[in-house]
mmCIF file with all atom_site columns, C-alpha atoms in Angstrom:
data_model
loop_
_atom_site.group_PDB
_atom_site.id
_atom_site.type_symbol
_atom_site.label_atom_id
_atom_site.label_alt_id
_atom_site.label_comp_id
_atom_site.label_asym_id
_atom_site.label_entity_id
_atom_site.label_seq_id
_atom_site.pdbx_PDB_ins_code
_atom_site.Cartn_x
_atom_site.Cartn_y
_atom_site.Cartn_z
_atom_site.occupancy
_atom_site.B_iso_or_equiv
_atom_site.pdbx_formal_charge
_atom_site.auth_seq_id
_atom_site.auth_comp_id
_atom_site.auth_asym_id
_atom_site.auth_atom_id
_atom_site.pdbx_PDB_model_num
ATOM 1   C CA . MET A 1 1   ? -22.312 2.689   -26.596 1.00 56.00 ? 1488 MET A CA 1
ATOM 2   C CA . PRO A 1 2   ? -22.642 0.352   -23.603 1.00 71.00 ? 1489 PRO A CA 1
ATOM 3   C CA . VAL A 1 3   ? -20.788 1.017   -20.368 1.00 82.00 ? 1490 VAL A CA 1
ATOM 4   C CA . GLN A 1 4   ? -17.462 -0.833  -20.428 1.00 86.00 ? 1491 GLN A CA 1
ATOM 5   C CA . VAL A 1 5   ? -15.783 -2.448  -17.429 1.00 90.00 ? 1492 VAL A CA 1
ATOM 6   C CA . GLY A 1 6   ? -12.682 -0.511  -16.380 1.00 89.00 ? 1493 GLY A CA 1
ATOM 7   C CA . ALA A 1 7   ? -13.842 2.745   -17.958 1.00 88.00 ? 1494 ALA A CA 1
ATOM 8   C CA . ILE A 1 8   ? -13.815 5.933   -15.919 1.00 90.00 ? 1495 ILE A CA 1
ATOM 9   C CA . VAL A 1 9   ? -16.976 7.926   -16.568 1.00 91.00 ? 1496 VAL A CA 1
ATOM 10  C CA . GLU A 1 10  ? -18.713 10.934  -15.088 1.00 93.00 ? 1497 GLU A CA 1
ATOM 11  C CA . GLY A 1 11  ? -22.058 10.639  -13.380 1.00 93.00 ? 1498 GLY A CA 1
ATOM 12  C CA . THR A 1 12  ? -24.440 12.375  -11.018 1.00 95.00 ? 1499 THR A CA 1
ATOM 13  C CA . VAL A 1 13  ? -25.451 11.177  -7.554  1.00 95.00 ? 1500 VAL A CA 1
ATOM 14  C CA . SER A 1 14  ? -29.169 10.417  -7.763  1.00 94.00 ? 1501 SER A CA 1
ATOM 15  C CA . GLY A 1 15  ? -29.756 8.735   -4.429  1.00 94.00 ? 1502 GLY A CA 1
ATOM 16  C CA . ILE A 1 16  ? -27.921 7.994   -1.200  1.00 94.00 ? 1503 ILE A CA 1
ATOM 17  C CA . THR A 1 17  ? -28.590 5.035   1.090   1.00 93.00 ? 1504 THR A CA 1
ATOM 18  C CA . ASN A 1 18  ? -26.792 3.753   4.170   1.00 92.00 ? 1505 ASN A CA 1
ATOM 19  C CA . PHE A 1 19  ? -25.005 1.108   2.052   1.00 93.00 ? 1506 PHE A CA 1
ATOM 20  C CA . GLY A 1 20  ? -23.962 3.265   -0.908  1.00 94.00 ? 1507 GLY A CA 1
ATOM 21  C CA . ALA A 1 21  ? -24.997 5.761   -3.547  1.00 95.00 ? 1508 ALA A CA 1
ATOM 22  C CA . PHE A 1 22  ? -26.816 5.452   -6.848  1.00 95.00 ? 1509 PHE A CA 1
ATOM 23  C CA . ILE A 1 23  ? -25.138 7.232   -9.747  1.00 94.00 ? 1510 ILE A CA 1
ATOM 24  C CA . ASP A 1 24  ? -26.895 8.254   -12.976 1.00 94.00 ? 1511 ASP A CA 1
ATOM 25  C CA . LEU A 1 25  ? -24.650 7.565   -15.961 1.00 92.00 ? 1512 LEU A CA 1
ATOM 26  C CA . GLU A 1 26  ? -25.004 8.272   -19.674 1.00 86.00 ? 1513 GLU A CA 1
ATOM 27  C CA . LYS A 1 27  ? -28.050 7.086   -21.644 1.00 82.00 ? 1514 LYS A CA 1
ATOM 28  C CA . GLY A 1 28  ? -30.263 6.645   -18.582 1.00 85.00 ? 1515 GLY A CA 1
ATOM 29  C CA . LYS A 1 29  ? -28.095 3.951   -16.997 1.00 90.00 ? 1516 LYS A CA 1
ATOM 30  C CA . THR A 1 30  ? -27.801 3.833   -13.202 1.00 92.00 ? 1517 THR A CA 1
ATOM 31  C CA . GLY A 1 31  ? -25.081 2.164   -11.140 1.00 93.00 ? 1518 GLY A CA 1
ATOM 32  C CA . LEU A 1 32  ? -24.316 1.654   -7.477  1.00 94.00 ? 1519 LEU A CA 1
ATOM 33  C CA . VAL A 1 33  ? -21.221 2.769   -5.584  1.00 95.00 ? 1520 VAL A CA 1
ATOM 34  C CA . HIS A 1 34  ? -20.949 0.608   -2.460  1.00 95.00 ? 1521 HIS A CA 1
ATOM 35  C CA . ILE A 1 35  ? -20.003 2.524   0.697   1.00 94.00 ? 1522 ILE A CA 1
ATOM 36  C CA . SER A 1 36  ? -16.630 0.711   0.775   1.00 93.00 ? 1523 SER A CA 1
ATOM 37  C CA . GLU A 1 37  ? -15.814 2.160   -2.664  1.00 93.00 ? 1524 GLU A CA 1
ATOM 38  C CA . VAL A 1 38  ? -16.492 5.810   -1.763  1.00 92.00 ? 1525 VAL A CA 1
ATOM 39  C CA . ALA A 1 39  ? -13.145 6.673   -0.113  1.00 91.00 ? 1526 ALA A CA 1
ATOM 40  C CA . ASP A 1 40  ? -9.816  5.126   0.870   1.00 88.00 ? 1527 ASP A CA 1
ATOM 41  C CA . GLU A 1 41  ? -10.652 5.557   4.538   1.00 90.00 ? 1528 GLU A CA 1
ATOM 42  C CA . TYR A 1 42  ? -13.444 4.098   6.652   1.00 92.00 ? 1529 TYR A CA 1
ATOM 43  C CA . VAL A 1 43  ? -16.759 5.738   5.744   1.00 90.00 ? 1530 VAL A CA 1
ATOM 44  C CA . LYS A 1 44  ? -19.134 5.811   8.690   1.00 91.00 ? 1531 LYS A CA 1
ATOM 45  C CA . ASN A 1 45  ? -21.612 8.282   7.208   1.00 92.00 ? 1532 ASN A CA 1
ATOM 46  C CA . ILE A 1 46  ? -21.780 8.449   3.417   1.00 93.00 ? 1533 ILE A CA 1
ATOM 47  C CA . HIS A 1 47  ? -23.445 11.883  3.645   1.00 93.00 ? 1534 HIS A CA 1
ATOM 48  C CA . ASP A 1 48  ? -20.070 13.281  4.799   1.00 92.00 ? 1535 ASP A CA 1
ATOM 49  C CA . TYR A 1 49  ? -18.657 12.395  1.355   1.00 92.00 ? 1536 TYR A CA 1
ATOM 50  C CA . LEU A 1 50  ? -21.526 12.697  -1.145  1.00 93.00 ? 1537 LEU A CA 1
ATOM 51  C CA . LYS A 1 51  ? -24.531 14.939  -1.742  1.00 93.00 ? 1538 LYS A CA 1
ATOM 52  C CA . ASN A 1 52  ? -27.515 14.505  -4.093  1.00 94.00 ? 1539 ASN A CA 1
ATOM 53  C CA . ARG A 1 53  ? -26.954 15.879  -7.628  1.00 94.00 ? 1540 ARG A CA 1
ATOM 54  C CA . GLN A 1 54  ? -23.187 15.978  -7.035  1.00 93.00 ? 1541 GLN A CA 1
ATOM 55  C CA . LYS A 1 55  ? -21.063 15.275  -10.135 1.00 94.00 ? 1542 LYS A CA 1
ATOM 56  C CA . VAL A 1 56  ? -18.569 12.450  -9.564  1.00 94.00 ? 1543 VAL A CA 1
ATOM 57  C CA . LYS A 1 57  ? -16.061 10.449  -11.575 1.00 94.00 ? 1544 LYS A CA 1
ATOM 58  C CA . VAL A 1 58  ? -16.511 6.708   -11.186 1.00 94.00 ? 1545 VAL A CA 1
ATOM 59  C CA . LYS A 1 59  ? -14.790 3.587   -12.436 1.00 93.00 ? 1546 LYS A CA 1
ATOM 60  C CA . VAL A 1 60  ? -16.982 0.801   -13.788 1.00 93.00 ? 1547 VAL A CA 1
ATOM 61  C CA . LEU A 1 61  ? -16.137 -2.353  -11.806 1.00 93.00 ? 1548 LEU A CA 1
ATOM 62  C CA . SER A 1 62  ? -18.649 -4.757  -13.325 1.00 93.00 ? 1549 SER A CA 1
ATOM 63  C CA . VAL A 1 63  ? -21.743 -4.954  -15.485 1.00 91.00 ? 1550 VAL A CA 1
ATOM 64  C CA . GLU A 1 64  ? -23.928 -7.953  -14.685 1.00 91.00 ? 1551 GLU A CA 1
ATOM 65  C CA . SER A 1 65  ? -26.221 -9.726  -17.146 1.00 89.00 ? 1552 SER A CA 1
ATOM 66  C CA . ASN A 1 66  ? -29.301 -8.387  -15.331 1.00 90.00 ? 1553 ASN A CA 1
ATOM 67  C CA . GLY A 1 67  ? -28.103 -4.810  -15.958 1.00 86.00 ? 1554 GLY A CA 1
ATOM 68  C CA . LYS A 1 68  ? -26.658 -4.011  -12.518 1.00 92.00 ? 1555 LYS A CA 1
ATOM 69  C CA . ILE A 1 69  ? -23.589 -1.790  -12.729 1.00 92.00 ? 1556 ILE A CA 1
ATOM 70  C CA . SER A 1 70  ? -21.028 -1.721  -9.894  1.00 94.00 ? 1557 SER A CA 1
ATOM 71  C CA . LEU A 1 71  ? -19.050 1.497   -9.611  1.00 95.00 ? 1558 LEU A CA 1
ATOM 72  C CA . SER A 1 72  ? -16.151 2.879   -7.560  1.00 94.00 ? 1559 SER A CA 1
ATOM 73  C CA . ILE A 1 73  ? -15.287 6.480   -6.745  1.00 93.00 ? 1560 ILE A CA 1
ATOM 74  C CA . ARG A 1 74  ? -12.221 5.390   -4.792  1.00 92.00 ? 1561 ARG A CA 1
ATOM 75  C CA . GLN A 1 75  ? -10.618 3.529   -7.709  1.00 89.00 ? 1562 GLN A CA 1
ATOM 76  C CA . ALA A 1 76  ? -11.412 6.319   -10.155 1.00 88.00 ? 1563 ALA A CA 1
ATOM 77  C CA . ALA A 1 77  ? -9.530  8.779   -7.947  1.00 83.00 ? 1564 ALA A CA 1
ATOM 78  C CA . LEU A 1 78  ? -6.381  6.663   -7.613  1.00 71.00 ? 1565 LEU A CA 1
ATOM 79  C CA . PRO A 1 79  ? -3.495  7.922   -9.718  1.00 66.00 ? 1566 PRO A CA 1
ATOM 80  C CA . LYS A 1 80  ? -1.989  5.447   -12.118 1.00 61.00 ? 1567 LYS A CA 1
ATOM 81  C CA . LYS A 1 81  ? 1.096   3.828   -10.658 1.00 63.00 ? 1568 LYS A CA 1
ATOM 82  C CA . LYS A 1 82  ? 4.239   4.667   -12.505 1.00 63.00 ? 1569 LYS A CA 1
ATOM 83  C CA . SER A 1 83  ? 6.475   1.792   -13.370 1.00 65.00 ? 1570 SER A CA 1
ATOM 84  C CA . THR A 1 84  ? 9.601   1.964   -11.318 1.00 73.00 ? 1571 THR A CA 1
ATOM 85  C CA . LYS A 1 85  ? 12.904  0.800   -12.582 1.00 74.00 ? 1572 LYS A CA 1
ATOM 86  C CA . PRO A 1 86  ? 15.084  -1.161  -10.180 1.00 76.00 ? 1573 PRO A CA 1
ATOM 87  C CA . ALA A 1 87  ? 18.003  0.770   -8.764  1.00 74.00 ? 1574 ALA A CA 1
ATOM 88  C CA . GLU A 1 88  ? 21.305  0.433   -10.530 1.00 76.00 ? 1575 GLU A CA 1
ATOM 89  C CA . VAL A 1 89  ? 23.569  -1.916  -8.611  1.00 73.00 ? 1576 VAL A CA 1
ATOM 90  C CA . GLU A 1 90  ? 27.238  -2.396  -9.227  1.00 75.00 ? 1577 GLU A CA 1
ATOM 91  C CA . TRP A 1 91  ? 27.933  -6.070  -8.977  1.00 72.00 ? 1578 TRP A CA 1
ATOM 92  C CA . ILE A 1 92  ? 31.411  -7.056  -7.894  1.00 69.00 ? 1579 ILE A CA 1
ATOM 93  C CA . ASP A 1 93  ? 32.855  -10.139 -9.454  1.00 65.00 ? 1580 ASP A CA 1
ATOM 94  C CA . PRO A 1 94  ? 34.016  -12.506 -6.660  1.00 61.00 ? 1581 PRO A CA 1
ATOM 95  C CA . ALA A 1 95  ? 37.262  -13.050 -8.543  1.00 58.00 ? 1582 ALA A CA 1
ATOM 96  C CA . GLU A 1 96  ? 37.970  -9.306  -8.436  1.00 59.00 ? 1583 GLU A CA 1
ATOM 97  C CA . LYS A 1 97  ? 37.036  -9.081  -4.773  1.00 58.00 ? 1584 LYS A CA 1
ATOM 98  C CA . GLN A 1 98  ? 39.785  -11.424 -3.630  1.00 59.00 ? 1585 GLN A CA 1
ATOM 99  C CA . SER A 1 99  ? 42.687  -9.606  -2.108  1.00 65.00 ? 1586 SER A CA 1
ATOM 100 C CA . ASP A 1 100 ? 46.365  -10.401 -1.868  1.00 75.00 ? 1587 ASP A CA 1
ATOM 101 C CA . MET A 1 101 ? 45.826  -11.890 1.604   1.00 80.00 ? 1588 MET A CA 1
ATOM 102 C CA . SER A 1 102 ? 46.283  -15.590 2.146   1.00 86.00 ? 1589 SER A CA 1
ATOM 103 C CA . PHE A 1 103 ? 43.381  -17.722 3.303   1.00 87.00 ? 1590 PHE A CA 1
ATOM 104 C CA . GLU A 1 104 ? 44.727  -17.829 6.875   1.00 90.00 ? 1591 GLU A CA 1
ATOM 105 C CA . ASP A 1 105 ? 45.135  -14.050 6.929   1.00 88.00 ? 1592 ASP A CA 1
ATOM 106 C CA . GLN A 1 106 ? 41.551  -13.657 5.698   1.00 88.00 ? 1593 GLN A CA 1
ATOM 107 C CA . ILE A 1 107 ? 40.284  -16.003 8.452   1.00 91.00 ? 1594 ILE A CA 1
ATOM 108 C CA . ASN A 1 108 ? 42.243  -14.092 11.103  1.00 92.00 ? 1595 ASN A CA 1
ATOM 109 C CA . GLN A 1 109 ? 40.879  -10.766 9.821   1.00 91.00 ? 1596 GLN A CA 1
ATOM 110 C CA . PHE A 1 110 ? 37.346  -12.173 9.863   1.00 92.00 ? 1597 PHE A CA 1
ATOM 111 C CA . LEU A 1 111 ? 37.726  -13.416 13.454  1.00 94.00 ? 1598 LEU A CA 1
ATOM 112 C CA . LYS A 1 112 ? 39.120  -10.059 14.580  1.00 94.00 ? 1599 LYS A CA 1
ATOM 113 C CA . ASP A 1 113 ? 36.255  -8.139  12.941  1.00 93.00 ? 1600 ASP A CA 1
ATOM 114 C CA . SER A 1 114 ? 33.714  -10.583 14.335  1.00 94.00 ? 1601 SER A CA 1
ATOM 115 C CA . GLU A 1 115 ? 35.044  -10.286 17.905  1.00 94.00 ? 1602 GLU A CA 1
ATOM 116 C CA . GLU A 1 116 ? 34.938  -6.488  17.685  1.00 93.00 ? 1603 GLU A CA 1
ATOM 117 C CA . LYS A 1 117 ? 31.334  -6.558  16.488  1.00 92.00 ? 1604 LYS A CA 1
ATOM 118 C CA . MET A 1 118 ? 30.312  -9.032  19.214  1.00 92.00 ? 1605 MET A CA 1
ATOM 119 C CA . ALA A 1 119 ? 31.959  -6.894  21.914  1.00 90.00 ? 1606 ALA A CA 1
ATOM 120 C CA . GLU A 1 120 ? 30.078  -3.867  20.607  1.00 88.00 ? 1607 GLU A CA 1
ATOM 121 C CA . ILE A 1 121 ? 26.767  -5.767  20.622  1.00 86.00 ? 1608 ILE A CA 1
ATOM 122 C CA . LYS A 1 122 ? 27.329  -7.095  24.156  1.00 84.00 ? 1609 LYS A CA 1
ATOM 123 C CA . LEU A 1 123 ? 28.151  -3.604  25.413  1.00 82.00 ? 1610 LEU A CA 1
ATOM 124 C CA . ARG A 1 124 ? 25.002  -2.221  23.783  1.00 79.00 ? 1611 ARG A CA 1
ATOM 125 C CA . ASN A 1 125 ? 22.865  -5.021  25.264  1.00 78.00 ? 1612 ASN A CA 1
ATOM 126 C CA . LYS A 1 126 ? 24.358  -4.511  28.725  1.00 73.00 ? 1613 LYS A CA 1
ATOM 127 C CA . ASP A 1 127 ? 23.302  -0.860  28.653  1.00 64.00 ? 1614 ASP A CA 1
ATOM 128 C CA . ASN A 1 128 ? 19.762  -1.820  27.613  1.00 66.00 ? 1615 ASN A CA 1
ATOM 129 C CA . ARG A 1 129 ? 19.112  -4.221  30.472  1.00 65.00 ? 1616 ARG A CA 1
ATOM 130 C CA . ARG A 1 130 ? 16.675  -2.970  33.052  1.00 63.00 ? 1617 ARG A CA 1
ATOM 131 C CA . GLY A 1 131 ? 17.045  -5.696  35.630  1.00 60.00 ? 1618 GLY A CA 1
ATOM 132 C CA . ASN A 1 132 ? 14.907  -8.709  36.335  1.00 60.00 ? 1619 ASN A CA 1
ATOM 133 C CA . GLY A 1 133 ? 12.604  -7.054  38.853  1.00 57.00 ? 1620 GLY A CA 1
ATOM 134 C CA . TYR A 1 134 ? 14.056  -8.667  41.986  1.00 62.00 ? 1621 TYR A CA 1
ATOM 135 C CA . GLY A 1 135 ? 16.993  -6.402  42.761  1.00 56.00 ? 1622 GLY A CA 1
ATOM 136 C CA . ASN A 1 136 ? 15.242  -3.094  42.229  1.00 55.00 ? 1623 ASN A CA 1
ATOM 137 C CA . ARG A 1 137 ? 12.747  -3.335  45.106  1.00 54.00 ? 1624 ARG A CA 1
ATOM 138 C CA . ARG A 1 138 ? 12.908  -0.884  47.983  1.00 52.00 ? 1625 ARG A CA 1
#
């Protein structure tokens, strides 16, 4: 059975170079794991991650017409992402949201709330000021 793209297979490290590692697969096939596909982090020295004759699980990235097989240890190690369901949100109908207040009362309430928030923001900003650099000289 030929090696299929996307399959995760087991292989043995047969050679290590400064740009990657050669992996022996089933039926005498050999593929290359590029150094960027060895780990999720930056790999400066591939010998810190792989040794000759080490068994590894690899994902088949591509199989070219000339027989070259591209492999990835990093992608084979990634856990499958679970599908996440969006959080339940209670939507409020705008018609239900309206209160017994008149439009003018709603505007006045909005202005009052807005002024309180602005005063709070200004007070917070005043405390955060460090000066402009001219008045603090000694």
